[in-house]
XYZ file of N, CA and C in Angstrom:
384
model
N 119.031 96.768 81.573
C 118.091 96.676 82.694
C 118.539 95.546 83.613
N 118.590 95.835 84.879
C 118.980 94.820 85.856
C 117.813 93.878 86.125
N 118.135 92.649 86.540
C 117.108 91.661 86.851
C 116.378 92.028 88.133
N 115.144 91.581 88.255
C 114.375 91.766 89.477
C 114.908 90.800 90.528
N 115.156 91.315 91.730
C 115.532 90.463 92.861
C 114.738 90.893 94.086
N 114.483 89.946 94.951
C 113.763 90.241 96.189
C 114.596 91.173 97.062
N 115.888 90.873 97.202
C 116.740 91.719 98.042
C 116.880 93.125 97.475
N 116.926 93.237 96.151
C 116.995 94.558 95.526
C 115.746 95.376 95.810
N 114.575 94.744 95.667
C 113.323 95.435 95.975
C 113.283 95.813 97.451
N 113.658 94.889 98.318
C 113.647 95.170 99.761
C 114.555 96.352 100.095
N 115.727 96.401 99.490
C 116.656 97.515 99.752
C 116.037 98.843 99.331
N 115.387 98.871 98.167
C 114.754 100.105 97.711
C 113.596 100.505 98.624
N 112.810 99.524 99.057
C 111.692 99.825 99.957
C 112.191 100.347 101.298
N 113.204 99.694 101.853
C 113.735 100.136 103.143
C 114.378 101.510 103.031
N 115.042 101.786 101.932
C 115.635 103.107 101.732
C 114.529 104.166 101.692
N 113.454 103.871 100.991
C 112.322 104.794 100.938
C 111.713 104.980 102.326
N 111.593 103.890 103.075
C 111.023 103.959 104.420
C 111.913 104.738 105.383
N 113.205 104.833 105.092
C 114.135 105.574 105.953
C 114.058 107.080 105.747
N 113.429 107.510 104.666
C 113.334 108.947 104.426
C 112.371 109.563 105.432
N 112.573 110.812 105.707
C 111.804 111.489 106.756
C 110.310 111.504 106.470
N 109.953 111.624 105.200
C 108.533 111.784 104.913
C 108.060 110.867 103.785
N 108.340 109.570 103.911
C 107.832 108.665 102.883
C 106.325 108.516 103.084
N 105.669 108.136 102.019
C 104.228 107.922 102.081
C 103.918 106.551 101.502
N 102.851 105.980 101.980
C 102.411 104.686 101.478
C 102.211 104.743 99.964
N 101.770 105.869 99.457
C 101.560 106.006 98.016
C 102.879 105.903 97.251
N 103.998 106.365 97.840
C 105.303 106.248 97.195
C 105.730 104.783 97.107
N 105.435 104.030 98.147
C 105.762 102.601 98.149
C 104.922 101.889 97.093
N 103.646 102.218 97.023
C 102.770 101.616 96.010
C 103.283 101.939 94.614
N 103.717 103.161 94.388
C 104.227 103.546 93.070
C 105.497 102.788 92.738
N 106.372 102.569 93.715
C 107.588 101.796 93.477
C 107.235 100.370 93.059
N 106.273 99.759 93.741
C 105.858 98.399 93.376
C 105.293 98.362 91.957
N 104.443 99.327 91.626
C 103.890 99.400 90.260
C 105.004 99.518 89.227
N 105.980 100.370 89.504
C 107.063 100.580 88.534
C 107.894 99.318 88.359
N 108.087 98.544 89.421
C 108.842 97.288 89.314
C 108.104 96.290 88.427
N 106.787 96.220 88.569
C 105.993 95.313 87.727
C 106.067 95.762 86.269
N 105.952 97.060 86.037
C 106.039 97.581 84.665
C 107.421 97.350 84.069
N 108.449 97.582 84.861
C 109.827 97.468 84.386
C 110.212 96.024 84.064
N 109.855 95.092 84.935
C 110.307 93.707 84.804
C 109.252 92.774 84.224
N 107.992 93.164 84.296
C 106.902 92.304 83.855
C 106.471 91.380 84.975
N 105.173 91.193 85.102
C 104.632 90.368 86.182
C 105.167 88.943 86.123
N 105.318 88.381 84.928
C 105.784 86.996 84.808
C 107.191 86.829 85.386
N 108.079 87.791 85.162
C 109.438 87.716 85.712
C 109.427 87.841 87.223
N 108.584 88.730 87.740
C 108.479 88.899 89.195
C 107.949 87.612 89.822
N 106.923 87.021 89.216
C 106.361 85.764 89.731
C 107.427 84.672 89.705
N 108.201 84.595 88.659
C 109.248 83.568 88.552
C 110.233 83.667 89.719
N 110.659 84.863 90.052
C 111.591 85.065 91.165
C 110.925 84.687 92.489
N 109.682 85.108 92.673
C 108.974 84.807 93.923
C 108.717 83.310 94.072
N 108.317 82.657 92.985
C 108.081 81.207 93.024
C 109.343 80.452 93.429
N 110.489 80.907 92.939
C 111.756 80.249 93.256
C 112.153 80.436 94.715
N 111.570 81.420 95.379
C 111.963 81.744 96.759
C 111.203 80.947 97.818
N 110.173 80.225 97.407
C 109.375 79.484 98.402
C 109.190 78.032 97.957
N 108.926 77.124 98.917
C 108.668 75.734 98.548
C 107.432 75.621 97.645
N 107.423 74.624 96.773
C 106.326 74.451 95.805
C 104.957 74.395 96.478
N 104.824 73.632 97.536
C 103.540 73.483 98.226
C 103.496 74.300 99.515
N 104.049 75.487 99.492
C 104.164 76.332 100.684
C 102.804 76.683 101.265
N 102.740 76.678 102.583
C 101.558 77.187 103.270
C 101.759 78.692 103.445
N 100.730 79.387 103.904
C 100.825 80.843 104.050
C 101.986 81.235 104.961
N 102.283 80.440 105.959
C 103.387 80.742 106.862
C 104.754 80.601 106.219
N 104.825 79.890 105.104
C 106.095 79.688 104.409
C 106.267 80.631 103.228
N 105.368 81.555 103.056
C 105.400 82.429 101.894
C 106.124 83.742 102.145
N 106.765 83.864 103.287
C 107.524 85.073 103.575
C 108.808 85.030 102.757
N 109.011 86.031 101.915
C 110.195 86.041 101.062
C 111.260 87.014 101.562
N 110.877 87.889 102.504
C 111.841 88.825 103.080
C 111.290 89.318 104.409
N 112.195 89.440 105.377
C 111.780 89.985 106.681
C 112.950 90.698 107.316
N 112.672 91.900 107.819
C 113.659 92.656 108.588
C 112.890 93.358 109.709
N 113.574 94.171 110.466
C 112.907 94.919 111.528
C 111.932 95.963 111.003
N 112.051 96.329 109.742
C 111.203 97.363 109.147
C 110.178 96.841 108.153
N 110.460 95.687 107.547
C 109.710 95.280 106.367
C 109.483 93.779 106.341
N 108.269 93.394 106.012
C 107.940 91.992 105.758
C 107.317 91.909 104.379
N 107.835 91.008 103.563
C 107.268 90.801 102.226
C 106.785 89.357 102.117
N 105.526 89.212 101.739
C 104.919 87.895 101.533
C 104.570 87.734 100.068
N 104.663 86.511 99.598
C 104.174 86.169 98.265
C 103.020 85.213 98.482
N 101.824 85.669 98.290
C 100.635 84.853 98.558
C 100.083 84.289 97.260
N 100.010 82.972 97.209
C 99.359 82.288 96.093
C 98.052 81.730 96.640
N 96.967 82.187 96.109
C 95.678 81.692 96.595
C 94.891 81.113 95.426
N 94.122 80.054 95.686
C 93.356 79.423 94.605
C 92.172 80.297 94.174
N 91.659 80.075 92.977
C 90.478 80.823 92.526
C 89.326 80.691 93.524
N 88.600 81.757 93.682
C 87.427 81.850 94.562
C 87.754 81.652 96.045
N 89.027 81.780 96.418
C 89.434 81.713 97.821
C 88.789 82.866 98.580
N 88.317 82.595 99.780
C 87.732 83.635 100.636
C 88.391 83.551 102.004
N 88.959 84.645 102.441
C 89.552 84.661 103.774
C 88.508 85.168 104.767
N 88.756 84.895 106.020
C 87.888 85.422 107.071
C 88.092 86.930 107.178
N 87.133 87.622 107.737
C 87.277 89.052 107.997
C 88.481 89.222 108.915
N 89.371 90.135 108.556
C 90.575 90.353 109.356
C 91.045 91.793 109.200
N 91.893 92.196 110.125
C 92.478 93.532 110.120
C 93.983 93.367 109.971
N 94.585 94.054 109.044
C 96.026 93.922 108.830
C 96.834 94.530 109.980
N 96.293 95.424 110.734
C 96.884 96.113 111.894
C 98.065 97.017 111.548
N 98.639 96.866 110.372
C 99.697 97.745 109.886
C 99.367 98.079 108.445
N 100.014 99.103 107.905
C 99.701 99.404 106.513
C 100.273 98.323 105.618
N 99.600 98.091 104.513
C 100.029 97.072 103.558
C 99.874 97.603 102.147
N 100.783 97.200 101.293
C 100.673 97.457 99.852
C 100.659 96.091 99.190
N 99.622 95.825 98.426
C 99.439 94.516 97.805
C 99.518 94.683 96.295
N 100.550 94.080 95.701
C 100.735 94.143 94.257
C 100.068 92.923 93.637
N 99.135 93.153 92.753
C 98.437 92.065 92.062
C 99.266 91.686 90.841
N 99.710 90.432 90.780
C 100.566 89.993 89.686
C 99.806 89.203 88.629
N 98.893 88.351 89.046
C 98.064 87.575 88.121
C 96.657 87.517 88.691
N 95.704 87.136 87.868
C 94.330 86.991 88.340
C 93.757 88.309 88.829
N 92.746 88.202 89.649
C 92.106 89.383 90.232
C 91.727 89.053 91.671
N 91.671 90.075 92.493
C 91.278 89.902 93.894
C 90.274 90.981 94.248
N 89.199 90.569 94.872
C 88.225 91.532 95.375
C 88.331 91.552 96.888
N 88.598 92.724 97.431
C 88.687 92.914 98.876
C 87.471 93.701 99.336
N 86.879 93.244 100.409
C 85.751 93.949 101.000
C 86.257 94.646 102.253
N 86.031 95.957 102.331
C 86.465 96.751 103.476
C 85.242 97.006 104.349
N 85.391 96.712 105.625
C 84.291 96.868 106.571
C 84.557 98.041 107.498
N 83.486 98.546 108.083
C 83.575 99.571 109.120
C 82.539 99.246 110.196
N 82.748 99.747 111.398
C 81.798 99.465 112.472
C 80.435 100.115 112.186
N 79.395 99.379 112.476
C 78.032 99.919 112.382
C 77.635 100.421 113.768
N 76.589 101.199 113.828
C 76.139 101.753 115.118
C 75.778 100.684 116.127
N 75.303 99.533 115.658
C 74.895 98.463 116.584
C 76.069 97.586 117.024
N 77.304 97.947 116.627
C 78.480 97.191 117.020
C 78.885 96.110 116.020
N 78.055 95.847 115.044
C 78.404 94.871 114.016
C 79.275 95.559 112.960
N 79.583 94.839 111.916
C 80.346 95.411 110.808
C 79.444 95.577 109.599
N 79.703 96.628 108.837
C 78.977 96.816 107.580
C 80.005 97.081 106.479
N 79.628 96.749 105.270
C 80.516 96.936 104.134
C 80.675 98.427 103.852
N 81.921 98.876 103.826
C 82.213 100.271 103.511
C 82.504 100.423 102.022
N 83.259 99.465 101.468
C 83.566 99.490 100.039
C 84.088 98.137 99.601
N 84.078 97.921 98.316
C 84.609 96.712 97.711
C 85.603 97.142 96.642
N 86.808 96.562 96.689
C 87.879 96.932 95.767
C 88.327 95.708 94.986
N 88.394 95.804 93.676
C 88.905 94.700 92.867
C 90.215 95.137 92.233
N 91.257 94.321 92.457
C 92.594 94.587 91.920
C 92.858 93.668 90.748
N 93.495 94.217 89.720
C 93.841 93.470 88.504
C 95.359 93.478 88.351
N 95.913 92.583 87.510
C 97.367 92.535 87.339
C 97.976 93.892 87.056
N 99.078 94.183 87.766
C 99.777 95.444 87.613
C 99.312 96.534 88.567
N 98.199 96.296 89.252
C 97.682 97.290 90.199
C 98.205 97.012 91.596
N 98.272 98.057 92.407
C 98.698 97.940 93.789
C 97.623 98.535 94.683
N 97.169 97.761 95.637
C 96.166 98.186 96.604
C 96.855 98.550 97.902
N 96.463 99.668 98.499
C 97.027 100.049 99.792
C 95.953 99.909 100.858
N 96.354 99.350 101.972
C 95.439 99.177 103.113
C 96.076 99.812 104.338
């Protein structure tokens, strides 16, 4: 079995994205298979080595090309982000801990209302 590398994963993702009819679900499945194949601890070890120890969110980019951006986000327990829109599709691989994402939709009065709440556990991949 070959070692997990960021560039190796990026190459596989970009190759998949170059196919005529790739789907977000195929990308999510590839991420899941990488976690299963290498183990979350090995993936985290590689990602940790790729960024400064006290990296801010802006320094957590581990790969970027014209087609693909990969971030490694380390967030403290009970962290809450502001309501935001990713504006592009995203696949989020949960490596440790758990994350609960709240998905909003517009209400008739122009405000936002909760559409669903999703909790991701290690080894799971959430698509947005």
